[in-house]
Structure formats: C-alpha cells, structure tokens
CSV table of C-alpha atoms and ligand atoms in Angstrom, one decimal:
chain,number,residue,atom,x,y,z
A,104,UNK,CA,-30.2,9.4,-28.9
A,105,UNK,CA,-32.1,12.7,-29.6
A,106,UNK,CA,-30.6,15.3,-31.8
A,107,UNK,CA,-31.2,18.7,-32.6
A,108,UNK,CA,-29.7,21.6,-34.8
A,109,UNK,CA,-30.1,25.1,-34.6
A,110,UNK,CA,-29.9,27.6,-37.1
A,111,UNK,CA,-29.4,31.3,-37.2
A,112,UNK,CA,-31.7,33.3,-40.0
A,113,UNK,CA,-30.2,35.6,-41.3
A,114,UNK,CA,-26.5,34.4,-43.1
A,115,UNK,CA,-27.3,30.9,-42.9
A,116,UNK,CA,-31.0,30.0,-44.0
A,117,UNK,CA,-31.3,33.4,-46.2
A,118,UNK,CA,-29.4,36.9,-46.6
A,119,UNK,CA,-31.4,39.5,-45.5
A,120,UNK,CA,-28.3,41.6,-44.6
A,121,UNK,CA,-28.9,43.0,-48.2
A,122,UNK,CA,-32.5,43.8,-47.1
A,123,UNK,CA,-31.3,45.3,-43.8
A,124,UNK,CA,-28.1,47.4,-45.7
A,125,UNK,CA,-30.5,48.8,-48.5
A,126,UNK,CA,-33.4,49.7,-45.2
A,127,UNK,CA,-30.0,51.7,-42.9
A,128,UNK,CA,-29.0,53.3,-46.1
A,129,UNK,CA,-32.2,55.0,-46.7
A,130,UNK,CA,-32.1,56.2,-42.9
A,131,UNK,CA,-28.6,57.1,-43.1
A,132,UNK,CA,-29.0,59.3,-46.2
A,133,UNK,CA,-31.9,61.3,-45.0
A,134,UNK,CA,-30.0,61.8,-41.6
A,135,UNK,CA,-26.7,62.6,-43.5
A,136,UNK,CA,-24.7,60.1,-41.4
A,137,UNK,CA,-22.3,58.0,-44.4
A,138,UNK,CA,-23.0,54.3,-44.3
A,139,UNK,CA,-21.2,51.7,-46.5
A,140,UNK,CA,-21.5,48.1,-47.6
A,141,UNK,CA,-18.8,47.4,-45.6
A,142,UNK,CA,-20.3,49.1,-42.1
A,143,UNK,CA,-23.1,47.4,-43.0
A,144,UNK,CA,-21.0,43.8,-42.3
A,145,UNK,CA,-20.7,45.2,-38.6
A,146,UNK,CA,-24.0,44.8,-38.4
A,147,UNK,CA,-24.5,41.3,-38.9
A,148,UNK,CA,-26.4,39.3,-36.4
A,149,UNK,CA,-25.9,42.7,-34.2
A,150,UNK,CA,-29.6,42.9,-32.1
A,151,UNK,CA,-31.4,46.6,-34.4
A,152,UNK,CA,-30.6,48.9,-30.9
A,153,UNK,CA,-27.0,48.0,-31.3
A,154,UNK,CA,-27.0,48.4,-35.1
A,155,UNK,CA,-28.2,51.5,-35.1
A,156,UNK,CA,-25.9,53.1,-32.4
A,157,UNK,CA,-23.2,51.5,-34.7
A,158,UNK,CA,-24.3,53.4,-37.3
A,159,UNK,CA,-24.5,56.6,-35.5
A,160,UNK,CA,-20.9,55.8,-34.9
A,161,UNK,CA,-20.8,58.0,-31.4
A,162,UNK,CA,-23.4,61.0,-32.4
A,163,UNK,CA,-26.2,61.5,-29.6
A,164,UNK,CA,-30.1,61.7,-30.0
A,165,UNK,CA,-32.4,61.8,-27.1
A,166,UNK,CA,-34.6,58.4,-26.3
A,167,UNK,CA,-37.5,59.5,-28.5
A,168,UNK,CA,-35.0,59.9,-31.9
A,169,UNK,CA,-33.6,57.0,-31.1
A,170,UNK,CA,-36.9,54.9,-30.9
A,171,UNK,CA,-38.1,56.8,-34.4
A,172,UNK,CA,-35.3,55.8,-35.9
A,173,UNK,CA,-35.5,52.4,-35.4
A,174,UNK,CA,-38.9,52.5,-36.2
A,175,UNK,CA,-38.0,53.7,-39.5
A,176,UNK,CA,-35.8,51.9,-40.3
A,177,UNK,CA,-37.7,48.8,-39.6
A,178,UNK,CA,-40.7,50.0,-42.1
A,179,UNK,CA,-38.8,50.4,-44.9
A,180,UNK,CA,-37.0,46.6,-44.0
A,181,UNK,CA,-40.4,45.5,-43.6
A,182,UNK,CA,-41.7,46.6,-47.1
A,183,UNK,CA,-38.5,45.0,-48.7
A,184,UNK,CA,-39.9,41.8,-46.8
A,185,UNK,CA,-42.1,41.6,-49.3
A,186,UNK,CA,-40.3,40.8,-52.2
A,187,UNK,CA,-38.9,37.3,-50.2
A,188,UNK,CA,-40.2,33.8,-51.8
A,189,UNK,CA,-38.9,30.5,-51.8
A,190,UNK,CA,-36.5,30.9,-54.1
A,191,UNK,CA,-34.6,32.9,-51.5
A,192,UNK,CA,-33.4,30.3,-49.2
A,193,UNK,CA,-29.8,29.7,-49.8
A,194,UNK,CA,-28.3,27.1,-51.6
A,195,UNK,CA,-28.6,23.4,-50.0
A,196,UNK,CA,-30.9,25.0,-47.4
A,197,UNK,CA,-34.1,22.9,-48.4
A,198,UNK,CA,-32.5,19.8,-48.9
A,199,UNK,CA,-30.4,20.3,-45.7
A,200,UNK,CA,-33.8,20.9,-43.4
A,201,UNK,CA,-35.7,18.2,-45.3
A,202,UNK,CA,-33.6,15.1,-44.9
A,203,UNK,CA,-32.8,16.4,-41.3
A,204,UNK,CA,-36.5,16.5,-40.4
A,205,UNK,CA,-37.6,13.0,-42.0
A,206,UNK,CA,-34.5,11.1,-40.1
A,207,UNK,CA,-36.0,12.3,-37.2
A,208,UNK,CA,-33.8,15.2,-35.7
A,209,UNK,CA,-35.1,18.4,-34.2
A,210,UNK,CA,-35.1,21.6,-35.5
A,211,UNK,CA,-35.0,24.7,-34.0
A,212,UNK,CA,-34.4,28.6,-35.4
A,213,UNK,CA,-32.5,31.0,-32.9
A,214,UNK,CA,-32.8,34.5,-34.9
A,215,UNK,CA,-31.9,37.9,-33.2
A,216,UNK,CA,-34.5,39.5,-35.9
A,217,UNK,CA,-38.0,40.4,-34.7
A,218,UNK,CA,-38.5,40.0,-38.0
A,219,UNK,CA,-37.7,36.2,-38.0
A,220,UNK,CA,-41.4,34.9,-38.4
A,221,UNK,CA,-42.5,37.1,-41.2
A,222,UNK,CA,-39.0,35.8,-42.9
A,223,UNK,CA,-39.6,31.9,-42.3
A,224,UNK,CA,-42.8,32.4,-43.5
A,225,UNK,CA,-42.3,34.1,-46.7
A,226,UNK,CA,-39.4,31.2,-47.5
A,227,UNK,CA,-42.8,28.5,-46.7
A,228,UNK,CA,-40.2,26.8,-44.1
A,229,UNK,CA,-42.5,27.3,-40.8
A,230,UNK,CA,-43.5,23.9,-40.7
A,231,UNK,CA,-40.2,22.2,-40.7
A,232,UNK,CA,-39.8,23.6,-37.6
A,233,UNK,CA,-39.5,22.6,-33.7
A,234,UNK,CA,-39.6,25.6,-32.3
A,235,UNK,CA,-38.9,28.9,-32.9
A,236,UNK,CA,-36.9,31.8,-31.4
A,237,UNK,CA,-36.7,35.4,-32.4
A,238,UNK,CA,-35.8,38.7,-31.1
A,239,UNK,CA,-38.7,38.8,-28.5
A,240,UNK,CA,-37.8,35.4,-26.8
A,241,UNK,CA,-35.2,36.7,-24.2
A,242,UNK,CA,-33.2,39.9,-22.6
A,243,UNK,CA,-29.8,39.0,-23.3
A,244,UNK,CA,-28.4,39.2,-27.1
A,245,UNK,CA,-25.9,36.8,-28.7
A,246,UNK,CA,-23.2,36.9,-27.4
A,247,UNK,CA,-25.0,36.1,-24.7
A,248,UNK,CA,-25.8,32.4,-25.2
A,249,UNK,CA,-29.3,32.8,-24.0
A,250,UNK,CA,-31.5,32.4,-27.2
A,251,UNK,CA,-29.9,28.9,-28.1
A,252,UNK,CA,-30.5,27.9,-24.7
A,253,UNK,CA,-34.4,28.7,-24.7
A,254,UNK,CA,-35.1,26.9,-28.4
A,255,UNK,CA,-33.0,23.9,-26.9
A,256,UNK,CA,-35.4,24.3,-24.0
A,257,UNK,CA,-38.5,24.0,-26.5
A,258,UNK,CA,-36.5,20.8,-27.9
A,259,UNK,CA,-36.6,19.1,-25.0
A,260,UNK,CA,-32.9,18.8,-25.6
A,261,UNK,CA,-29.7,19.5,-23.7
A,262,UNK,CA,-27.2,21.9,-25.3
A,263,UNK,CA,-24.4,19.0,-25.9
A,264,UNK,CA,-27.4,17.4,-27.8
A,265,UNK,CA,-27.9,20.4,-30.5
A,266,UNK,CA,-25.3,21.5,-33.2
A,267,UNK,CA,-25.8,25.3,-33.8
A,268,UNK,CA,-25.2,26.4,-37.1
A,269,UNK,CA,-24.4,30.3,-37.1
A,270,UNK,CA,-22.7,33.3,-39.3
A,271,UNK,CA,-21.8,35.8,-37.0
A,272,UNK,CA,-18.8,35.7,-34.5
A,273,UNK,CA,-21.4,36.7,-31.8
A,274,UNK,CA,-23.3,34.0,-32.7
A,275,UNK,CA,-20.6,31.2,-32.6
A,276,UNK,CA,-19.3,32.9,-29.5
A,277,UNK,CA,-22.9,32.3,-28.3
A,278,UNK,CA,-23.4,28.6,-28.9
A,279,UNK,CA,-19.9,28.1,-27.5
A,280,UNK,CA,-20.8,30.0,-24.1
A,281,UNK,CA,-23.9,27.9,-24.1
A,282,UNK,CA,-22.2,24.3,-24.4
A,283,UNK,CA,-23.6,23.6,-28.0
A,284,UNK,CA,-21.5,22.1,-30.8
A,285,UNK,CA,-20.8,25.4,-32.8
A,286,UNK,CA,-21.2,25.4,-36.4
A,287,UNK,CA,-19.5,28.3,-38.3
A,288,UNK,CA,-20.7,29.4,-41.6
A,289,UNK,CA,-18.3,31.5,-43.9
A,290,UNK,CA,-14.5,32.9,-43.4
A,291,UNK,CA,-12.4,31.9,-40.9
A,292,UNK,CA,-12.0,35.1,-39.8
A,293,UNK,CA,-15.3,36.0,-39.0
A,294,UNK,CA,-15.9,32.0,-37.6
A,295,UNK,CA,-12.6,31.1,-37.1
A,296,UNK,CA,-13.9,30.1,-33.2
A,297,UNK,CA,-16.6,27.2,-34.1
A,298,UNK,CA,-15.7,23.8,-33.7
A,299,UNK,CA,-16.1,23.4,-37.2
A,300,UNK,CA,-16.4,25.3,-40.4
A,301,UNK,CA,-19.1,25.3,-43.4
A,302,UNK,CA,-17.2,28.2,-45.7
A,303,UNK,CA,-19.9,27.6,-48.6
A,304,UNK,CA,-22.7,27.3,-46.5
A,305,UNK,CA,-25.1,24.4,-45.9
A,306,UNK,CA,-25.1,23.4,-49.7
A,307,UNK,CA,-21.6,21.1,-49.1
A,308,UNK,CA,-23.3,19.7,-45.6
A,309,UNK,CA,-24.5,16.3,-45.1
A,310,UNK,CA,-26.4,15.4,-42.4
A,311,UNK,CA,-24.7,12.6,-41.5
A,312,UNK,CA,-21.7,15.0,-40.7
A,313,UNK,CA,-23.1,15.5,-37.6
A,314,UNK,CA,-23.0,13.0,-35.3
A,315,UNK,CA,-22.8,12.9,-31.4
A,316,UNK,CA,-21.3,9.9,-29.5
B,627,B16,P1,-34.5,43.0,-36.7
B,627,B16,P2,-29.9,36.9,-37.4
B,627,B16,C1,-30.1,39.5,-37.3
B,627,B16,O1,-30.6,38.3,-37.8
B,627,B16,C2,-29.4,40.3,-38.5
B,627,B16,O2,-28.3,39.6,-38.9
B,627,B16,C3,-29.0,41.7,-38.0
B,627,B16,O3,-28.5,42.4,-39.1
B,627,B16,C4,-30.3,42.4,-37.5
B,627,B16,O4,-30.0,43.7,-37.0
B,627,B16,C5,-30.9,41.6,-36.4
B,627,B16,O5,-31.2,40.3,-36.9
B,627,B16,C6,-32.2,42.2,-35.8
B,627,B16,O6,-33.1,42.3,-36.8
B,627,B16,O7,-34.3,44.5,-36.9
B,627,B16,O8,-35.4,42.5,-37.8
B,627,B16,O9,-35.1,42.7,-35.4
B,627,B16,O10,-28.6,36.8,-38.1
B,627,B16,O11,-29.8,36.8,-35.9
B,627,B16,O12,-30.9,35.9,-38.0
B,628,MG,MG1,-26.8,35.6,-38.9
C-alpha cells in the first residue's frame, strides 16, 4: 500500500527560527517594541500576519504599517536566506528523506513559510520531493488542517495514508484535525498531542518505524 510522509520546514528539516528571531529583532529594535529569544518561540510555525501582531503584543498601526512592517521584516529574513547551504539541514535529515524516497514512499513538504521554496532549495533537497506546499497554497493556517490536506491531495494519497512529521503544537494539532498520523518533534510539552514523539529529531528515526496496517 501507498505511503506518504509529510514534513514541516522549519523545526523539523532546518531551523530557520534563528533566521526569523535575528530578522523580528531588527524590526523590533528600530520600532522600540522589546522582543526576546523566548517571544520569539511563540512564533514558531505561527503564519508572519500572526507573528507580527504577536510581537506588537496589543499596540495598533493602521493597514498600511502593518503591511510595511511585514515587508520589512521579510527583507532582512530574506538576505539572511542567503547564508543557508547544505550543511544546514538537521541532523539525520538527509539520510531520513533518502532511504524514504528510494523504498518508494511519497514525500510531501507542508511549510506555513512563503519562504519555503527559496529554503528547500538552498538545502539542494527540491528533488526529493512529491509535492510541495508553502504559505501561498491555501486560506486557512495550521491549526487549521488545510495545508496537509492539499499536499496529501498532490500525493494522490488519503490522510490515514501519510505520517506528518511537525514541531509546532499548531502543527500537530493540524495533522490531527486532518486524520493524518501525527508525528511530534521535540518536548512533550510543546508536542505532547502527536501520536508519537521524535524528541531528537529525525536523526534517531528509522523508516521502518512507520508503518500502516
Ligand atoms: P514566512 P514552518 C513557519 O515555518 C515558521 O516556523 C514561522 O516562524 C514563520 O513565521 C512562518 O513559517 C511564516 O514564514 O514569513 O517566511 O512566510 O514551521 O511552517 O515551516
Ligand atoms: Mg515548524
């Protein structure tokens, strides 16, 4: 039978979230709003809109701020971009997508960053992949299980086919709300809700770990 897993970018293939802390920060400082390491976490997997109003933590801009904000922001994450190779995929990540991909199972990415594509491709994984989703491929944001469920669509697979593999609670939350096999990657507190749990990451996974009868 057909299998397929799913993978979230950032958390679980790389760690941009250093990229993205370092890119708020700047913003932050030159708007004079604090922002910490630690509100950075928040952010994870959190859709940019959403991260920015977290970081604004209540103050009000008009529409127009908003938007030039965001677009700031996203220039300066886009010039850090540029500094990702290879050598930033996390451990056990090649091995993991390799041996997946020659025994024959699907792979998918399901990435809330408009960013994904420039990522993948920087880390020379593109081709290993099925199908692709990013932050332009649908309305609704994880929690919302509807990314997961358009890369399964591009599979060609049904949700109870696909293991998604995921760092955020939204995400897990999403593959859950979407009837995939959830796959939770790091503490149990912030993936405590997956059906299982990878706490080192993909480097102690085997594939043969993941099996469905
Ligand atoms: P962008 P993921 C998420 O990636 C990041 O974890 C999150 O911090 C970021 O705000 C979001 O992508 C949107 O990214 O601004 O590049 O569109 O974990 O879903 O791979
Ligand atoms: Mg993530």
């Amino acid at each position: 039978m057909e299998l397929g897993f799913i993978f979230d970018l950032d958390g679980v293939i790389t760690d941009t979230a250093e990229y993205h802390y370092q890119a708020w920060k700047q913003l932050a400082d030159e708007e004079n709003i604090p922002f910490t390491r630690q509100d950075n976490e928040a952010l994870r997997g959190v859709p940019r809109r959403r991260s920015l109003e977290l970081l604004l933590k209540g103050r009000v801009f008009p529409e127009d701020k908003l938007v030039e904000m965001e677009t700031r922001k996203n220039n300066y994450y886009q010039a850090l971009l540029e500094n990702i190779t290879p050598g930033d995929l996390l451990p056990g990540v090649l091995p993991f997508l390799t041996e997946a991909k020659v025994t024959g199972i699907r792979l998918g990415l399901g990435s809330a960053s408009k960013n994904a594509m420039t990522v993948i491709r920087r880390l020379g994984i593109e081709p290993l992949f099925d199908a692709i989703g990013d932050g332009y491929c649908v309305v609704n944001h994880k929690p919302a299980p509807d990314l997961f469920i358009w890369v399964a669509g591009r599979l060609g697979l049904w949700p109870t086919r696909c293991f998604v593999f995921e760092d955020a609670e939204a995400g897990v939350d999403a593959a859950i709300a979407g009837g995939f096999h959830a796959i939770g990657i790091g503490p149990d507190e912030r993936v405590g809700r997956a059906h299982y749990i990878l706490p080192e990451g993909l480097k102690t996974a085997h594939i043969h770990d993941f099996r469905i009868t």
